[in-house]
Each structure stands twice: as structure tokens, then as C-alpha cells.
Amino acid sequence: MADAQSSIAELDAEIADVKENLRDLVEQAAAYSGAADDELVSQRIADQEALLDRLTKQRDELGQKIG
């Protein structure tokens, strides 16, 4: 159980990092202009959102196992 709790803590830290990355990317998107920049930032945001979804699901699954 300690391993699962440790894993949840690690996932929580990763989730916090991804959320911070998303905030930074949204700020960058607001500052950029131009189609190429918009496309790049949009793709990076989509990648980070997908990662956030995956990490959140992993954390939830671990939580169910120990909870």
C-alpha cells in the first residue's frame, strides 16, 4: 500500500507540472501571433492535455486500489 501511495504522490507531482506547463502554453499562445506559432502552441497544448488525462486516470486507478 505504501508503494501505491508513493506512486499517487509522484503522479500528483507530475499532474501539477503538466498543469503548470498548460498555463505557460496558454500564456504563450496569447502572446504569439501567426499561423505557424499558433499551430505549434496548439499542438503542445493538446499534447499536454492528453498527458494530463492519462496521468489523472492512472492516479484515479491507483486510488481505487488502495481506497
PDB file of N, CA and C in Angstrom:
ATOM      1  N   MET A   1       0.817  -1.184   0.000  1.00  0.00           N
ATOM      2  CA  MET A   1       0.000   0.000   0.000  1.00  0.00           C
ATOM      3  C   MET A   1       0.864   1.253   0.000  1.00  0.00           C
ATOM      4  N   ALA A   2       2.002   1.203   0.666  1.00  0.00           N
ATOM      5  CA  ALA A   2       2.893   2.361   0.687  1.00  0.00           C
ATOM      6  C   ALA A   2       3.397   2.670  -0.713  1.00  0.00           C
ATOM      7  N   ASP A   3       3.624   1.609  -1.505  1.00  0.00           N
ATOM      8  CA  ASP A   3       4.069   1.825  -2.883  1.00  0.00           C
ATOM      9  C   ASP A   3       3.004   2.548  -3.698  1.00  0.00           C
ATOM     10  N   ALA A   4       1.761   2.161  -3.515  1.00  0.00           N
ATOM     11  CA  ALA A   4       0.670   2.812  -4.241  1.00  0.00           C
ATOM     12  C   ALA A   4       0.535   4.264  -3.816  1.00  0.00           C
ATOM     13  N   GLN A   5       0.655   4.532  -2.527  1.00  0.00           N
ATOM     14  CA  GLN A   5       0.560   5.909  -2.045  1.00  0.00           C
ATOM     15  C   GLN A   5       1.722   6.745  -2.563  1.00  0.00           C
ATOM     16  N   SER A   6       2.898   6.140  -2.628  1.00  0.00           N
ATOM     17  CA  SER A   6       4.062   6.830  -3.180  1.00  0.00           C
ATOM     18  C   SER A   6       3.851   7.123  -4.660  1.00  0.00           C
ATOM     19  N   SER A   7       3.289   6.156  -5.369  1.00  0.00           N
ATOM     20  CA  SER A   7       3.007   6.349  -6.787  1.00  0.00           C
ATOM     21  C   SER A   7       1.984   7.457  -7.003  1.00  0.00           C
ATOM     22  N   ILE A   8       0.985   7.507  -6.139  1.00  0.00           N
ATOM     23  CA  ILE A   8      -0.030   8.562  -6.238  1.00  0.00           C
ATOM     24  C   ILE A   8       0.618   9.923  -5.997  1.00  0.00           C
ATOM     25  N   ALA A   9       1.508  10.000  -5.029  1.00  0.00           N
ATOM     26  CA  ALA A   9       2.199  11.263  -4.755  1.00  0.00           C
ATOM     27  C   ALA A   9       3.038  11.683  -5.958  1.00  0.00           C
ATOM     28  N   GLU A  10       3.710  10.722  -6.585  1.00  0.00           N
ATOM     29  CA  GLU A  10       4.507  11.027  -7.777  1.00  0.00           C
ATOM     30  C   GLU A  10       3.612  11.489  -8.921  1.00  0.00           C
ATOM     31  N   LEU A  11       2.482  10.818  -9.101  1.00  0.00           N
ATOM     32  CA  LEU A  11       1.545  11.223 -10.149  1.00  0.00           C
ATOM     33  C   LEU A  11       0.983  12.612  -9.864  1.00  0.00           C
ATOM     34  N   ASP A  12       0.692  12.902  -8.609  1.00  0.00           N
ATOM     35  CA  ASP A  12       0.200  14.236  -8.248  1.00  0.00           C
ATOM     36  C   ASP A  12       1.228  15.309  -8.610  1.00  0.00           C
ATOM     37  N   ALA A  13       2.504  15.014  -8.365  1.00  0.00           N
ATOM     38  CA  ALA A  13       3.566  15.968  -8.710  1.00  0.00           C
ATOM     39  C   ALA A  13       3.651  16.157 -10.221  1.00  0.00           C
ATOM     40  N   GLU A  14       3.552  15.056 -10.966  1.00  0.00           N
ATOM     41  CA  GLU A  14       3.576  15.155 -12.429  1.00  0.00           C
ATOM     42  C   GLU A  14       2.367  15.935 -12.949  1.00  0.00           C
ATOM     43  N   ILE A  15       1.212  15.679 -12.364  1.00  0.00           N
ATOM     44  CA  ILE A  15      -0.011  16.386 -12.766  1.00  0.00           C
ATOM     45  C   ILE A  15       0.142  17.883 -12.511  1.00  0.00           C
ATOM     46  N   ALA A  16       0.705  18.240 -11.380  1.00  0.00           N
ATOM     47  CA  ALA A  16       0.930  19.662 -11.083  1.00  0.00           C
ATOM     48  C   ALA A  16       1.871  20.286 -12.110  1.00  0.00           C
ATOM     49  N   ASP A  17       2.912  19.547 -12.498  1.00  0.00           N
ATOM     50  CA  ASP A  17       3.841  20.045 -13.518  1.00  0.00           C
ATOM     51  C   ASP A  17       3.145  20.246 -14.858  1.00  0.00           C
ATOM     52  N   VAL A  18       2.324  19.292 -15.240  1.00  0.00           N
ATOM     53  CA  VAL A  18       1.614  19.391 -16.521  1.00  0.00           C
ATOM     54  C   VAL A  18       0.646  20.571 -16.500  1.00  0.00           C
ATOM     55  N   LYS A  19      -0.044  20.755 -15.385  1.00  0.00           N
ATOM     56  CA  LYS A  19      -0.958  21.900 -15.279  1.00  0.00           C
ATOM     57  C   LYS A  19      -0.202  23.217 -15.399  1.00  0.00           C
ATOM     58  N   GLU A  20       0.981  23.285 -14.798  1.00  0.00           N
ATOM     59  CA  GLU A  20       1.802  24.495 -14.914  1.00  0.00           C
ATOM     60  C   GLU A  20       2.249  24.697 -16.360  1.00  0.00           C
ATOM     61  N   ASN A  21       2.633  23.606 -17.023  1.00  0.00           N
ATOM     62  CA  ASN A  21       3.003  23.688 -18.440  1.00  0.00           C
ATOM     63  C   ASN A  21       1.843  24.216 -19.275  1.00  0.00           C
ATOM     64  N   LEU A  22       0.652  23.734 -18.996  1.00  0.00           N
ATOM     65  CA  LEU A  22      -0.522  24.196 -19.733  1.00  0.00           C
ATOM     66  C   LEU A  22      -0.764  25.683 -19.519  1.00  0.00           C
ATOM     67  N   ARG A  23      -0.624  26.139 -18.279  1.00  0.00           N
ATOM     68  CA  ARG A  23      -0.783  27.573 -18.014  1.00  0.00           C
ATOM     69  C   ARG A  23       0.237  28.385 -18.812  1.00  0.00           C
ATOM     70  N   ASP A  24       1.480  27.915 -18.825  1.00  0.00           N
ATOM     71  CA  ASP A  24       2.529  28.608 -19.575  1.00  0.00           C
ATOM     72  C   ASP A  24       2.227  28.623 -21.075  1.00  0.00           C
ATOM     73  N   LEU A  25       1.766  27.498 -21.581  1.00  0.00           N
ATOM     74  CA  LEU A  25       1.461  27.411 -23.013  1.00  0.00           C
ATOM     75  C   LEU A  25       0.304  28.332 -23.397  1.00  0.00           C
ATOM     76  N   VAL A  26      -0.692  28.417 -22.539  1.00  0.00           N
ATOM     77  CA  VAL A  26      -1.824  29.301 -22.826  1.00  0.00           C
ATOM     78  C   VAL A  26      -1.350  30.755 -22.840  1.00  0.00           C
ATOM     79  N   GLU A  27      -0.465  31.099 -21.909  1.00  0.00           N
ATOM     80  CA  GLU A  27       0.091  32.454 -21.911  1.00  0.00           C
ATOM     81  C   GLU A  27       0.898  32.711 -23.179  1.00  0.00           C
ATOM     82  N   GLN A  28       1.685  31.717 -23.597  1.00  0.00           N
ATOM     83  CA  GLN A  28       2.455  31.849 -24.835  1.00  0.00           C
ATOM     84  C   GLN A  28       1.529  32.024 -26.029  1.00  0.00           C
ATOM     85  N   ALA A  29       0.461  31.259 -26.053  1.00  0.00           N
ATOM     86  CA  ALA A  29      -0.479  31.341 -27.174  1.00  0.00           C
ATOM     87  C   ALA A  29      -1.076  32.737 -27.271  1.00  0.00           C
ATOM     88  N   ALA A  30      -1.351  33.336 -26.131  1.00  0.00           N
ATOM     89  CA  ALA A  30      -1.919  34.681 -26.133  1.00  0.00           C
ATOM     90  C   ALA A  30      -0.907  35.708 -26.629  1.00  0.00           C
ATOM     91  N   ALA A  31       0.371  35.443 -26.403  1.00  0.00           N
ATOM     92  CA  ALA A  31       1.412  36.397 -26.787  1.00  0.00           C
ATOM     93  C   ALA A  31       1.844  36.248 -28.250  1.00  0.00           C
ATOM     94  N   TYR A  32       1.706  35.053 -28.797  1.00  0.00           N
ATOM     95  CA  TYR A  32       2.158  34.799 -30.166  1.00  0.00           C
ATOM     96  C   TYR A  32       1.139  35.278 -31.181  1.00  0.00           C
ATOM     97  N   SER A  33       1.643  35.562 -32.352  1.00  0.00           N
ATOM     98  CA  SER A  33       0.750  35.808 -33.475  1.00  0.00           C
ATOM     99  C   SER A  33       1.358  35.134 -34.693  1.00  0.00           C
ATOM    100  N   GLY A  34       0.523  34.650 -35.558  1.00  0.00           N
ATOM    101  CA  GLY A  34       0.993  33.967 -36.748  1.00  0.00           C
ATOM    102  C   GLY A  34       0.541  32.529 -36.747  1.00  0.00           C
ATOM    103  N   ALA A  35       0.223  32.034 -37.931  1.00  0.00           N
ATOM    104  CA  ALA A  35      -0.347  30.695 -38.071  1.00  0.00           C
ATOM    105  C   ALA A  35       0.617  29.611 -37.606  1.00  0.00           C
ATOM    106  N   ALA A  36       1.895  29.717 -37.947  1.00  0.00           N
ATOM    107  CA  ALA A  36       2.858  28.683 -37.581  1.00  0.00           C
ATOM    108  C   ALA A  36       3.008  28.606 -36.060  1.00  0.00           C
ATOM    109  N   ASP A  37       3.091  29.762 -35.414  1.00  0.00           N
ATOM    110  CA  ASP A  37       3.195  29.780 -33.960  1.00  0.00           C
ATOM    111  C   ASP A  37       1.934  29.226 -33.318  1.00  0.00           C
ATOM    112  N   ASP A  38       0.784  29.616 -33.826  1.00  0.00           N
ATOM    113  CA  ASP A  38      -0.488  29.133 -33.294  1.00  0.00           C
ATOM    114  C   ASP A  38      -0.586  27.611 -33.389  1.00  0.00           C
ATOM    115  N   GLU A  39      -0.183  27.073 -34.523  1.00  0.00           N
ATOM    116  CA  GLU A  39      -0.249  25.621 -34.724  1.00  0.00           C
ATOM    117  C   GLU A  39       0.670  24.894 -33.751  1.00  0.00           C
ATOM    118  N   LEU A  40       1.881  25.399 -33.587  1.00  0.00           N
ATOM    119  CA  LEU A  40       2.839  24.775 -32.677  1.00  0.00           C
ATOM    120  C   LEU A  40       2.331  24.802 -31.244  1.00  0.00           C
ATOM    121  N   VAL A  41       1.871  25.933 -30.793  1.00  0.00           N
ATOM    122  CA  VAL A  41       1.375  26.051 -29.425  1.00  0.00           C
ATOM    123  C   VAL A  41       0.119  25.208 -29.245  1.00  0.00           C
ATOM    124  N   SER A  42      -0.755  25.196 -30.224  1.00  0.00           N
ATOM    125  CA  SER A  42      -1.972  24.379 -30.140  1.00  0.00           C
ATOM    126  C   SER A  42      -1.634  22.903 -30.009  1.00  0.00           C
ATOM    127  N   GLN A  43      -0.640  22.443 -30.759  1.00  0.00           N
ATOM    128  CA  GLN A  43      -0.232  21.039 -30.678  1.00  0.00           C
ATOM    129  C   GLN A  43       0.383  20.730 -29.318  1.00  0.00           C
ATOM    130  N   ARG A  44       1.195  21.637 -28.811  1.00  0.00           N
ATOM    131  CA  ARG A  44       1.805  21.427 -27.496  1.00  0.00           C
ATOM    132  C   ARG A  44       0.741  21.395 -26.405  1.00  0.00           C
ATOM    133  N   ILE A  45      -0.269  22.253 -26.517  1.00  0.00           N
ATOM    134  CA  ILE A  45      -1.371  22.252 -25.548  1.00  0.00           C
ATOM    135  C   ILE A  45      -2.123  20.926 -25.632  1.00  0.00           C
ATOM    136  N   ALA A  46      -2.413  20.469 -26.820  1.00  0.00           N
ATOM    137  CA  ALA A  46      -3.124  19.192 -26.988  1.00  0.00           C
ATOM    138  C   ALA A  46      -2.315  18.036 -26.409  1.00  0.00           C
ATOM    139  N   ASP A  47      -1.008  18.053 -26.620  1.00  0.00           N
ATOM    140  CA  ASP A  47      -0.145  17.002 -26.068  1.00  0.00           C
ATOM    141  C   ASP A  47      -0.174  17.018 -24.544  1.00  0.00           C
ATOM    142  N   GLN A  48      -0.096  18.205 -23.954  1.00  0.00           N
ATOM    143  CA  GLN A  48      -0.108  18.316 -22.502  1.00  0.00           C
ATOM    144  C   GLN A  48      -1.468  17.922 -21.922  1.00  0.00           C
ATOM    145  N   GLU A  49      -2.555  18.257 -22.623  1.00  0.00           N
ATOM    146  CA  GLU A  49      -3.881  17.859 -22.157  1.00  0.00           C
ATOM    147  C   GLU A  49      -4.035  16.346 -22.194  1.00  0.00           C
ATOM    148  N   ALA A  50      -3.511  15.703 -23.226  1.00  0.00           N
ATOM    149  CA  ALA A  50      -3.568  14.245 -23.323  1.00  0.00           C
ATOM    150  C   ALA A  50      -2.752  13.612 -22.198  1.00  0.00           C
ATOM    151  N   LEU A  51      -1.588  14.175 -21.917  1.00  0.00           N
ATOM    152  CA  LEU A  51      -0.760  13.671 -20.825  1.00  0.00           C
ATOM    153  C   LEU A  51      -1.470  13.852 -19.492  1.00  0.00           C
ATOM    154  N   LEU A  52      -2.092  14.994 -19.292  1.00  0.00           N
ATOM    155  CA  LEU A  52      -2.836  15.248 -18.060  1.00  0.00           C
ATOM    156  C   LEU A  52      -3.959  14.235 -17.887  1.00  0.00           C
ATOM    157  N   ASP A  53      -4.688  13.948 -18.945  1.00  0.00           N
ATOM    158  CA  ASP A  53      -5.766  12.957 -18.877  1.00  0.00           C
ATOM    159  C   ASP A  53      -5.221  11.583 -18.490  1.00  0.00           C
ATOM    160  N   ARG A  54      -4.118  11.188 -19.114  1.00  0.00           N
ATOM    161  CA  ARG A  54      -3.531   9.870 -18.847  1.00  0.00           C
ATOM    162  C   ARG A  54      -3.048   9.776 -17.398  1.00  0.00           C
ATOM    163  N   LEU A  55      -2.367  10.806 -16.913  1.00  0.00           N
ATOM    164  CA  LEU A  55      -1.872  10.798 -15.540  1.00  0.00           C
ATOM    165  C   LEU A  55      -3.013  10.800 -14.532  1.00  0.00           C
ATOM    166  N   THR A  56      -4.047  11.560 -14.813  1.00  0.00           N
ATOM    167  CA  THR A  56      -5.201  11.615 -13.914  1.00  0.00           C
ATOM    168  C   THR A  56      -5.882  10.254 -13.825  1.00  0.00           C
ATOM    169  N   LYS A  57      -6.022   9.580 -14.955  1.00  0.00           N
ATOM    170  CA  LYS A  57      -6.627   8.242 -14.945  1.00  0.00           C
ATOM    171  C   LYS A  57      -5.765   7.265 -14.157  1.00  0.00           C
ATOM    172  N   GLN A  58      -4.446   7.329 -14.331  1.00  0.00           N
ATOM    173  CA  GLN A  58      -3.545   6.442 -13.586  1.00  0.00           C
ATOM    174  C   GLN A  58      -3.692   6.684 -12.085  1.00  0.00           C
ATOM    175  N   ARG A  59      -3.712   7.963 -11.690  1.00  0.00           N
ATOM    176  CA  ARG A  59      -3.842   8.303 -10.275  1.00  0.00           C
ATOM    177  C   ARG A  59      -5.170   7.797  -9.732  1.00  0.00           C
ATOM    178  N   ASP A  60      -6.255   7.981 -10.477  1.00  0.00           N
ATOM    179  CA  ASP A  60      -7.572   7.528 -10.039  1.00  0.00           C
ATOM    180  C   ASP A  60      -7.619   6.014  -9.874  1.00  0.00           C
ATOM    181  N   GLU A  61      -7.003   5.292 -10.809  1.00  0.00           N
ATOM    182  CA  GLU A  61      -6.976   3.828 -10.717  1.00  0.00           C
ATOM    183  C   GLU A  61      -6.204   3.372  -9.487  1.00  0.00           C
ATOM    184  N   LEU A  62      -5.072   4.008  -9.219  1.00  0.00           N
ATOM    185  CA  LEU A  62      -4.311   3.651  -8.025  1.00  0.00           C
ATOM    186  C   LEU A  62      -5.096   3.984  -6.757  1.00  0.00           C
ATOM    187  N   GLY A  63      -5.777   5.104  -6.770  1.00  0.00           N
ATOM    188  CA  GLY A  63      -6.579   5.494  -5.612  1.00  0.00           C
ATOM    189  C   GLY A  63      -7.674   4.497  -5.300  1.00  0.00           C
ATOM    190  N   GLN A  64      -8.273   3.940  -6.341  1.00  0.00           N
ATOM    191  CA  GLN A  64      -9.332   2.940  -6.153  1.00  0.00           C
ATOM    192  C   GLN A  64      -8.765   1.657  -5.563  1.00  0.00           C
ATOM    193  N   LYS A  65      -7.547   1.321  -5.936  1.00  0.00           N
ATOM    194  CA  LYS A  65      -6.924   0.091  -5.426  1.00  0.00           C
ATOM    195  C   LYS A  65      -6.623   0.183  -3.938  1.00  0.00           C
ATOM    196  N   ILE A  66      -6.242   1.363  -3.474  1.00  0.00           N
ATOM    197  CA  ILE A  66      -5.890   1.487  -2.055  1.00  0.00           C
ATOM    198  C   ILE A  66      -7.032   2.019  -1.202  1.00  0.00           C
ATOM    199  N   GLY A  67      -8.022   2.615  -1.865  1.00  0.00           N
ATOM    200  CA  GLY A  67      -9.109   3.259  -1.120  1.00  0.00           C
ATOM    201  C   GLY A  67     -10.189   2.340  -0.799  1.00  0.00           C
TER     202      GLY A  67
END
